[in-house]
PDB file of C-alpha atoms in Angstrom:
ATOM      1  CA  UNK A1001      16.107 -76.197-134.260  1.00 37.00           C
ATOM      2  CA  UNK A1002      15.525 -74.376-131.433  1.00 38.00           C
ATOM      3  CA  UNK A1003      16.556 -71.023-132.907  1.00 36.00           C
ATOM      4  CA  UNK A1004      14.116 -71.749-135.841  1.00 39.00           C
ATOM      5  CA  UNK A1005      11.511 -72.295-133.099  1.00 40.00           C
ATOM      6  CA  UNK A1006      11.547 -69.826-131.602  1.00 40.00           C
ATOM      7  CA  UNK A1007      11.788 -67.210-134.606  1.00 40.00           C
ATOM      8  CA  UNK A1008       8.526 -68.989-135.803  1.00 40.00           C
ATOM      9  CA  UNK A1009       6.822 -68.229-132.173  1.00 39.00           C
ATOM     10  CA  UNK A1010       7.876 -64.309-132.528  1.00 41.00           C
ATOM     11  CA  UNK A1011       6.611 -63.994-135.951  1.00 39.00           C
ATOM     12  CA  UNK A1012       3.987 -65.903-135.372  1.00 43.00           C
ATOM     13  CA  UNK A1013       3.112 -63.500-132.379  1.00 39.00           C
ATOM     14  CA  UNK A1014       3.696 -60.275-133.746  1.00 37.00           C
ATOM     15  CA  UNK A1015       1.381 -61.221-136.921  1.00 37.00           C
ATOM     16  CA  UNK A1016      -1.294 -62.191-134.398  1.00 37.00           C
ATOM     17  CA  UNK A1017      -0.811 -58.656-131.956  1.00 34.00           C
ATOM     18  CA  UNK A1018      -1.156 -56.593-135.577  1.00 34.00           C
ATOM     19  CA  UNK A1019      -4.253 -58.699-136.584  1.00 36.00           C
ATOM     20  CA  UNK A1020      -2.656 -59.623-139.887  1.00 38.00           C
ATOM     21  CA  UNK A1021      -3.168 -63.589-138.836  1.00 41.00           C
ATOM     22  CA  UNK A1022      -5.934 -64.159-136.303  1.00 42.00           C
ATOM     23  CA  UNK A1023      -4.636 -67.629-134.022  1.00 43.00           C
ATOM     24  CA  UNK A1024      -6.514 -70.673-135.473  1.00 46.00           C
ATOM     25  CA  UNK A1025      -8.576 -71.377-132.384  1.00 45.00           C
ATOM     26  CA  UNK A1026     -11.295 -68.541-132.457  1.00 47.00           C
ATOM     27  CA  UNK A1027     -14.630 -68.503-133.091  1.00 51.00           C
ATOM     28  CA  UNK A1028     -15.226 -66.605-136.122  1.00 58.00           C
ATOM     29  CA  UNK A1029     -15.550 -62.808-135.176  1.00 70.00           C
ATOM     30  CA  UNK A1030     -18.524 -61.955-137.542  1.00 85.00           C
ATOM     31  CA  UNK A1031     -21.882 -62.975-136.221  1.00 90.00           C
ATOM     32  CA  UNK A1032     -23.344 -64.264-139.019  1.00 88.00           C
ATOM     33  CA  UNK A1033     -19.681 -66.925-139.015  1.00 81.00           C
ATOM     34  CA  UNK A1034     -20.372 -67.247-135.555  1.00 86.00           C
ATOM     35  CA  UNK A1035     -23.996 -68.693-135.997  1.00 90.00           C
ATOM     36  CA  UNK A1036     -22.781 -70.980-138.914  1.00 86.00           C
ATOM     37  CA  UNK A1037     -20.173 -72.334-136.438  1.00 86.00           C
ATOM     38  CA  UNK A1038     -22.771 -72.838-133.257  1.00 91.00           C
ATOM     39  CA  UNK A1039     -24.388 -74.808-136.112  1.00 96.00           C
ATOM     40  CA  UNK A1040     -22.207 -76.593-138.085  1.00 94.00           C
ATOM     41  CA  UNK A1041     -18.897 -77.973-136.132  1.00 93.00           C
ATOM     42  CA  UNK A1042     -19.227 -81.331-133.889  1.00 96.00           C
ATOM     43  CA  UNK A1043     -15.910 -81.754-131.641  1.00 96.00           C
ATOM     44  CA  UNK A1044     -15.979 -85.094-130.262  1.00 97.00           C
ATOM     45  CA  UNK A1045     -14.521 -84.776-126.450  1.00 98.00           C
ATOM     46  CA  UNK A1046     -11.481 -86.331-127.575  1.00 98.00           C
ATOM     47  CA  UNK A1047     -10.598 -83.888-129.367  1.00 98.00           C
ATOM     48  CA  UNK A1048     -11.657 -81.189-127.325  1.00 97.00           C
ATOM     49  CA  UNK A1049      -9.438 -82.369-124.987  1.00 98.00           C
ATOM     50  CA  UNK A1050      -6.455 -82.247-127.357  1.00 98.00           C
ATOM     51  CA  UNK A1051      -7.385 -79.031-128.684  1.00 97.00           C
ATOM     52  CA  UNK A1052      -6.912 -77.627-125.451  1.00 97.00           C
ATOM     53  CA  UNK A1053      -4.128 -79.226-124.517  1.00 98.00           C
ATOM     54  CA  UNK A1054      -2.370 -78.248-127.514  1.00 97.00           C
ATOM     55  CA  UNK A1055      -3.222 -74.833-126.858  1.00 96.00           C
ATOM     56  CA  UNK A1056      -1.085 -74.916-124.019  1.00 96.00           C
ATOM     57  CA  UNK A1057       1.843 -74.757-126.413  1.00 96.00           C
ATOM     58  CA  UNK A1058       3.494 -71.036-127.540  1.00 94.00           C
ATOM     59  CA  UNK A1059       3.157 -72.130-130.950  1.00 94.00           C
ATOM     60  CA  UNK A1060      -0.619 -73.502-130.513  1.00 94.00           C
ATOM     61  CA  UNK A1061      -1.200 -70.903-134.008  1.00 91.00           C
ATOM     62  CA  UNK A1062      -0.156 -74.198-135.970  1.00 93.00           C
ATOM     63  CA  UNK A1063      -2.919 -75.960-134.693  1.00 93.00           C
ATOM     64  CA  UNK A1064      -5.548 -76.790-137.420  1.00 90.00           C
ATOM     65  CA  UNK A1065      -9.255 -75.358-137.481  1.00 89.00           C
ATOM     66  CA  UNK A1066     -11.804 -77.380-136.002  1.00 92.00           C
ATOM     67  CA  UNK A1067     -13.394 -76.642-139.544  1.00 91.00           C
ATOM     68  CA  UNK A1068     -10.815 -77.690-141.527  1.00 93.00           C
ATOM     69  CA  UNK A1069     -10.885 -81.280-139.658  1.00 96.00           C
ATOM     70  CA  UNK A1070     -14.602 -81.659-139.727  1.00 97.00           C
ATOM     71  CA  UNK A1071     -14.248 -81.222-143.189  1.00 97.00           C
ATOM     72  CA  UNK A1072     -11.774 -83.733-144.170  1.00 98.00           C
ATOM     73  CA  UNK A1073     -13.148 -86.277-141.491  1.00 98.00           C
ATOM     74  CA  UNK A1074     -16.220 -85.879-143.865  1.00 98.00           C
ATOM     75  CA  UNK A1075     -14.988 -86.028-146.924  1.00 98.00           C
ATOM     76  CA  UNK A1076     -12.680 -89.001-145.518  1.00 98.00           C
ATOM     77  CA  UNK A1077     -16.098 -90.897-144.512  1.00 98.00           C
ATOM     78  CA  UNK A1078     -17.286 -89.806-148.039  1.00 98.00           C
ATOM     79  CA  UNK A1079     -15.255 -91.465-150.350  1.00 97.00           C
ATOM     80  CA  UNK A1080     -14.714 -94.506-147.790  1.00 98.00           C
ATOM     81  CA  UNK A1081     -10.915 -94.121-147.273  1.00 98.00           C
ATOM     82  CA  UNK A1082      -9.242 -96.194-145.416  1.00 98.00           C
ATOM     83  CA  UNK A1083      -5.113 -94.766-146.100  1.00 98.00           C
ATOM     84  CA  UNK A1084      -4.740 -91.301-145.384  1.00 99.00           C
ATOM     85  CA  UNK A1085      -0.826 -89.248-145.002  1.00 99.00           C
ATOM     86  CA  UNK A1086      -0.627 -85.973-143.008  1.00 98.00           C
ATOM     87  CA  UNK A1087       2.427 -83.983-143.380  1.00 98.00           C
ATOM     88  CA  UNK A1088       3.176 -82.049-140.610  1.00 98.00           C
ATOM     89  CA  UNK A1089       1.115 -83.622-137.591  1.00 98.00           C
ATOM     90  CA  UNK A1090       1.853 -81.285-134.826  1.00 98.00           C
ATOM     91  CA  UNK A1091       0.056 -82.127-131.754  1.00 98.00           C
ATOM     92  CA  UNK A1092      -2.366 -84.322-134.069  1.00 98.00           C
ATOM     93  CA  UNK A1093      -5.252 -82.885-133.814  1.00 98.00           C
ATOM     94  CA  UNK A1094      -5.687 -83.261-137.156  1.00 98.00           C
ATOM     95  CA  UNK A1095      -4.519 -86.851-137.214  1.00 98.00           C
ATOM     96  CA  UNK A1096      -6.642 -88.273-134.601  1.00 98.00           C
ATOM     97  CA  UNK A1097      -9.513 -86.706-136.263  1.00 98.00           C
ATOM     98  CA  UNK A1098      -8.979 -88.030-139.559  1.00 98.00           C
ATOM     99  CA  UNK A1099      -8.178 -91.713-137.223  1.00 98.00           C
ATOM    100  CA  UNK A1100     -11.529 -91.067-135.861  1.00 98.00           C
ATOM    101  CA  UNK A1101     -12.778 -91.383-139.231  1.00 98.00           C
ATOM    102  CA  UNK A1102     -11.303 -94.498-140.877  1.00 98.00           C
ATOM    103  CA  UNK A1103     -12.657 -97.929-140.296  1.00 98.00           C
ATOM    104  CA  UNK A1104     -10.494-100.005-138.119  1.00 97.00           C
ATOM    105  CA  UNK A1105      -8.204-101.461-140.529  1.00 98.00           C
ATOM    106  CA  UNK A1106      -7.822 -97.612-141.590  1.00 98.00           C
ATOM    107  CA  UNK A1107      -4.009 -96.162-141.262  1.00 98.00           C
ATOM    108  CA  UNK A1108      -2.931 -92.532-140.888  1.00 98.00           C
ATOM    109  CA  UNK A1109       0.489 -92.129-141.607  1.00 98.00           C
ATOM    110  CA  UNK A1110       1.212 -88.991-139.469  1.00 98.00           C
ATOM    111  CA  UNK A1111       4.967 -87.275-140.570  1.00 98.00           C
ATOM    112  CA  UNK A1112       6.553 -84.793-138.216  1.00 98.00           C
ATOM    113  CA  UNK A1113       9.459 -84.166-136.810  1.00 98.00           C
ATOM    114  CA  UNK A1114       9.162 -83.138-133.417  1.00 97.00           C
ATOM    115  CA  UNK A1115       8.680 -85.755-130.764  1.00 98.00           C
ATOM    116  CA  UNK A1116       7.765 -83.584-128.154  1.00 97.00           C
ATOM    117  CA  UNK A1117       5.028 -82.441-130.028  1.00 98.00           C
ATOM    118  CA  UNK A1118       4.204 -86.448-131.060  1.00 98.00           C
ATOM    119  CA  UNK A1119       3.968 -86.998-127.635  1.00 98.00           C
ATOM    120  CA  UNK A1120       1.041 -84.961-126.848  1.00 98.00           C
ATOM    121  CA  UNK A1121      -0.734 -86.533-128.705  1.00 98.00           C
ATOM    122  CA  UNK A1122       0.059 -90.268-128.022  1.00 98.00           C
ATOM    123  CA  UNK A1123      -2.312 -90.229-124.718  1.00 98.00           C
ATOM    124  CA  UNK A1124      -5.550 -88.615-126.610  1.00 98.00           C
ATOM    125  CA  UNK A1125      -4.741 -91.703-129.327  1.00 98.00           C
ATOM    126  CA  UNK A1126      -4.469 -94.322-127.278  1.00 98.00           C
ATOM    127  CA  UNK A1127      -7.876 -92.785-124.914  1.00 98.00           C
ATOM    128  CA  UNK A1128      -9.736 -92.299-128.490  1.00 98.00           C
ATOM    129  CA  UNK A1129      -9.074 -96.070-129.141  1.00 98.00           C
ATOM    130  CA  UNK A1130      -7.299 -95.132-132.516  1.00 98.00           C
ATOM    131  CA  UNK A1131      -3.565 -95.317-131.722  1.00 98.00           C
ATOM    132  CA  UNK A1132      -3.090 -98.698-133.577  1.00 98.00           C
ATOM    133  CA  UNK A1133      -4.511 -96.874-136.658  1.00 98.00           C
ATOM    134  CA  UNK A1134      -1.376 -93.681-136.243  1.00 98.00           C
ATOM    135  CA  UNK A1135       1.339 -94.143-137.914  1.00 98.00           C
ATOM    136  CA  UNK A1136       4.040 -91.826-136.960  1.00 98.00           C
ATOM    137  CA  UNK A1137       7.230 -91.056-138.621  1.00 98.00           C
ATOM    138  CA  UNK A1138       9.596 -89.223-136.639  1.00 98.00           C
ATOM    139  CA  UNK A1139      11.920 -87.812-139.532  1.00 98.00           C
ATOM    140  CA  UNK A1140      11.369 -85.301-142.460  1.00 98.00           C
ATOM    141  CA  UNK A1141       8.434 -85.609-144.282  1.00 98.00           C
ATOM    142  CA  UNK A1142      10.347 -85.620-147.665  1.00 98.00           C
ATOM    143  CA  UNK A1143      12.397 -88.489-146.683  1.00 98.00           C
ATOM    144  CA  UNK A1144       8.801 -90.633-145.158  1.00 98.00           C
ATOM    145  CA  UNK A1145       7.008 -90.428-148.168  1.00 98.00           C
ATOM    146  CA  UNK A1146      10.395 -91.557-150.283  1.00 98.00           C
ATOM    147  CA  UNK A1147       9.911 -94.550-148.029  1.00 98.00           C
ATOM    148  CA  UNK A1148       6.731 -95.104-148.895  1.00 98.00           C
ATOM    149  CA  UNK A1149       7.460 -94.890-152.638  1.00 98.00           C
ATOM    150  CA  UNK A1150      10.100 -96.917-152.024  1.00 98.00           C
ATOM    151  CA  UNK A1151       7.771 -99.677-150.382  1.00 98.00           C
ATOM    152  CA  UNK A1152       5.391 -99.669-153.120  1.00 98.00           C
ATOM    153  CA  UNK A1153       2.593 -98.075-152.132  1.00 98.00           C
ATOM    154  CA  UNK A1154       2.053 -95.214-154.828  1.00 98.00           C
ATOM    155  CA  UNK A1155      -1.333 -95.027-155.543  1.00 98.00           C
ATOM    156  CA  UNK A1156      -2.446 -96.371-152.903  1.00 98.00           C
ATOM    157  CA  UNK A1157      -3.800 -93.777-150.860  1.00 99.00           C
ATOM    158  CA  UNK A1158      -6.749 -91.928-150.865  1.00 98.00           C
ATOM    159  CA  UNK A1159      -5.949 -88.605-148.853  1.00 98.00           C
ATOM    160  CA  UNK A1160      -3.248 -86.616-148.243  1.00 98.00           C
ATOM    161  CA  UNK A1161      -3.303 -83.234-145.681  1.00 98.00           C
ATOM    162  CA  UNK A1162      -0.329 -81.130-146.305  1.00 98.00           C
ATOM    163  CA  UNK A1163       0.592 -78.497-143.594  1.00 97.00           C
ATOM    164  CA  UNK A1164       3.983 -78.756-143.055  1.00 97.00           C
ATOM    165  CA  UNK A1165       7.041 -76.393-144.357  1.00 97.00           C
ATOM    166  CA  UNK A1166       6.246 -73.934-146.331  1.00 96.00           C
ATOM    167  CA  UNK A1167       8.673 -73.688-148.677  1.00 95.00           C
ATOM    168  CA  UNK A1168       8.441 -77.546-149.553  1.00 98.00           C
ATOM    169  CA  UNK A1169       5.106 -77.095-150.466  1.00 98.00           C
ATOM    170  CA  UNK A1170       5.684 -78.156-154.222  1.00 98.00           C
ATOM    171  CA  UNK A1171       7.342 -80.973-153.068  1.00 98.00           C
ATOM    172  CA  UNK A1172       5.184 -82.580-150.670  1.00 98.00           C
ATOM    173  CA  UNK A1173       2.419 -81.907-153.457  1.00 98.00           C
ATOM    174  CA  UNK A1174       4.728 -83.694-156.072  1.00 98.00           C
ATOM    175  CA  UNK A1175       4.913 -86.529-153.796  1.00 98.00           C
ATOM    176  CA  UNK A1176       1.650 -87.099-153.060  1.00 98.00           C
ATOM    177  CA  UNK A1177       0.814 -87.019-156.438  1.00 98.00           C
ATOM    178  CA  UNK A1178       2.542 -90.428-156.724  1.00 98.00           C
ATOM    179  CA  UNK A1179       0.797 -91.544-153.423  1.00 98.00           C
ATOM    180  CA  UNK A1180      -2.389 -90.889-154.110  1.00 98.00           C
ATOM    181  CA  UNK A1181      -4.799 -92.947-155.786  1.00 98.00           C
ATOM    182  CA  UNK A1182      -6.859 -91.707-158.914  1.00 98.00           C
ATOM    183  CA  UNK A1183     -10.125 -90.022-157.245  1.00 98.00           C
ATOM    184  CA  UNK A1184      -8.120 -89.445-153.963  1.00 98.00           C
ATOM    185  CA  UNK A1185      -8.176 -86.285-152.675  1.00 98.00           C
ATOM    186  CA  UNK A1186      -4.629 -83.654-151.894  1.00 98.00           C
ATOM    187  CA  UNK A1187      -5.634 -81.043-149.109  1.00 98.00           C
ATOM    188  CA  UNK A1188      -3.484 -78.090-148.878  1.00 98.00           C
ATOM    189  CA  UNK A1189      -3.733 -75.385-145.292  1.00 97.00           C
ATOM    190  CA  UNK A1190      -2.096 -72.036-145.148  1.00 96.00           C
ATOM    191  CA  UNK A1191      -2.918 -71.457-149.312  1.00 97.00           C
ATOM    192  CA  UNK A1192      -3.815 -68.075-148.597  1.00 96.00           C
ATOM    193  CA  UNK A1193      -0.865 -67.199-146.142  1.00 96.00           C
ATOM    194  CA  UNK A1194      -2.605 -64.457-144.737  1.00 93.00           C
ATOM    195  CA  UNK A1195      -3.249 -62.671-147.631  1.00 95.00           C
ATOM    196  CA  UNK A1196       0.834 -62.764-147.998  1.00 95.00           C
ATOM    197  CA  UNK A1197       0.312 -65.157-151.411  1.00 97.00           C
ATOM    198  CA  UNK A1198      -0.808 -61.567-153.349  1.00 96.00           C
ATOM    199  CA  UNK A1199       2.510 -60.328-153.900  1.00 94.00           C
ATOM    200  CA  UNK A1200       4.883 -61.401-151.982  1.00 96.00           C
ATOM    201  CA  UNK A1201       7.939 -59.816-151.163  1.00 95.00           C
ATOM    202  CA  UNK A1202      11.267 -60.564-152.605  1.00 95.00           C
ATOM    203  CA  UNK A1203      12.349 -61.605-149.304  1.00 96.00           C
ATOM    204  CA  UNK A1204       9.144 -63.684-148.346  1.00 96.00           C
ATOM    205  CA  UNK A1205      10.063 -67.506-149.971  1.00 96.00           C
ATOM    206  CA  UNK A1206       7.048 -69.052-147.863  1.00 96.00           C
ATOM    207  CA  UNK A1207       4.369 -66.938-149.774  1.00 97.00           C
ATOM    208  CA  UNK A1208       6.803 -67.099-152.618  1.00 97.00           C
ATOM    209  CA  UNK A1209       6.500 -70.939-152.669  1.00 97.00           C
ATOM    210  CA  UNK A1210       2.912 -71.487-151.795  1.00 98.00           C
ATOM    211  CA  UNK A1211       1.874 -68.529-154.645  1.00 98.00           C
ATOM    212  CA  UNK A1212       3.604 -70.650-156.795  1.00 98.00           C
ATOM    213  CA  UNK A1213       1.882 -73.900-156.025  1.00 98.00           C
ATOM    214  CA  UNK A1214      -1.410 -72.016-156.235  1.00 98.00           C
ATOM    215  CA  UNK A1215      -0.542 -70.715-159.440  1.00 98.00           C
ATOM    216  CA  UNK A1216       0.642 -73.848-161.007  1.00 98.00           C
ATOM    217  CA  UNK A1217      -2.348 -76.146-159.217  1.00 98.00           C
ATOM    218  CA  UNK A1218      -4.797 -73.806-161.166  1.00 98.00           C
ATOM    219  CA  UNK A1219      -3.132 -75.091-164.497  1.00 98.00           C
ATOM    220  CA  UNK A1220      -2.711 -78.941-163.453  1.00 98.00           C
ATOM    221  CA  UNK A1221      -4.597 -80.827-165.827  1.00 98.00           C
ATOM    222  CA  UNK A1222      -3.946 -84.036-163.565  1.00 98.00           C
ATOM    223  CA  UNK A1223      -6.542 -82.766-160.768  1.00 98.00           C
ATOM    224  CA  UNK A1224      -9.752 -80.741-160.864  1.00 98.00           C
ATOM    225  CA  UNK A1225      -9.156 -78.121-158.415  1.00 98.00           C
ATOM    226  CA  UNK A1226     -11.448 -75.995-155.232  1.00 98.00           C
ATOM    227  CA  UNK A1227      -9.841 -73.660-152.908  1.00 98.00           C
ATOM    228  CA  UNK A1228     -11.724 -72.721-150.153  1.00 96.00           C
ATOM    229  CA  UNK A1229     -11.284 -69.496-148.623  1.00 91.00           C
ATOM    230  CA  UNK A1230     -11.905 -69.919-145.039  1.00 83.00           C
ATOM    231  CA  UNK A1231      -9.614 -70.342-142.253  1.00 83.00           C
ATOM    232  CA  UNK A1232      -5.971 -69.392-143.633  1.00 91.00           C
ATOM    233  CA  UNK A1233      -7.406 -70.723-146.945  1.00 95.00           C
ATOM    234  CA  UNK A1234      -8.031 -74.479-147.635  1.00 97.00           C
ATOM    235  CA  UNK A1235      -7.468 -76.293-150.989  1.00 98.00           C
ATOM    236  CA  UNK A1236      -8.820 -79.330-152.086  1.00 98.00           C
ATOM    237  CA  UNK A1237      -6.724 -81.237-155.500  1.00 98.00           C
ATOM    238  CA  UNK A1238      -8.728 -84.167-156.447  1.00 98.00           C
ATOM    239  CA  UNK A1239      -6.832 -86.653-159.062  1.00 98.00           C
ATOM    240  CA  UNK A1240      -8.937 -86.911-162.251  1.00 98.00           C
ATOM    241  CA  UNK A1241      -9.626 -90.753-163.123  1.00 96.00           C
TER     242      UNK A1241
END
């Protein structure tokens, strides 16, 4: 695991000293992006406070865009939700935002791996008042939502981030599929993979994999379909009635 790690954290680096992947955490470098940022994104302290803790981390590049969260808090207040899954939580950034938006009896079941990583974000739950609402599962997020099948809650939830694993993209979208409810919503990072997804290399299985998932998303009659191409690309599968 370590090994893996720290492979990630070089390639992760070198893409970010050749500007082919620009770290997460920027502003936008345009002006014009720059004003519709100053005017558009509203970080609660809370999760300032994560944010920058988080970028403390050498692999801080997985953290998600402050855009991407307001977004899915929205949408999350939107269509009243109130059970939401994120694979791959990180630091939980994304977690405790999507916490911040559920009514109290809301539930965020928050899949990762790494308990070091859980841990950092344990103390901005419990300040945010939203820990009760996390619920993390410390093993592989294939084997977590099998539990949840399991349990009987398929079609029961109504949102599901994915951002975990590349190459189990198809998957975790498979999955989900059976977890979420019919007008729930499946949100998809990384779908653009730095530009990676336009073809990929024969060696390249992560922008093999999440090509694949964009290609075969585009023909799933089962969702109606936007992908949104800021960030590292952002796609949003909602589950037709």
């Amino acid at each position: 695991m370590a090994l893996e790690l720290k492979t990630v954290f070089c390639v992760c680096f070198f893409l970010a000293l050749t500007g082919k992947c620009r770290p997460k955490y920027y502003h936008p470098e345009t002006p014009l992006m720059q004003y519709v940022f100053n005017n558009s994104v509203r970080e609660p302290p809370v999760l300032e406070k994560l944010r920058l803790k988080t970028l403390e981390d050498p692999l801080y590049i997985m953290l998600a865009t402050i855009e991407h969260a307001q977004l899915m808090a929205n949408l999350l207040k939107l269509m009243k939700a109130k059970k939401a899954i994120e694979i791959g939580m990180y630091t939980g950034y994304n977690a405790l935002s999507m916490a911040l938006a559920l009514p109290d009896d809301g539930r965020v079941v928050a899949c990762e791996i790494n308990e070091d990583y859980a841990d950092i974000g344990k103390p901005f739950f419990k300040e945010a008042g939203v820990d009760k609402k996390i619920d993390i599962r410390l093993q592989p997020a294939l084997k977590t939502l099998d539990d949840l099948l399991a349990a009987g809650e398929n079609e029961t939830f109504d949102f599901v981030f994915i951002d975990a694993d590349k190459q189990n993209y198809g998957n975790y979208y498979e999955k989900s599929m059976q977890l979420v409810r019919k007008g729930g919503i499946i949100a998809i990072d990384n779908v653009l993979w730095s530009g990676r997804v336009i073809a990929p290399a024969e060696d390249d299985l992560r922008s093999q994999t999440i090509d694949t998932l964009n290609k075969k998303l585009h023909t799933d009659d089962r969702i109606d379909l936007s992908m949104l191409a800021f960030g590292d690309g952002l796609t949003l599968a909602f589950k037709r009635w």
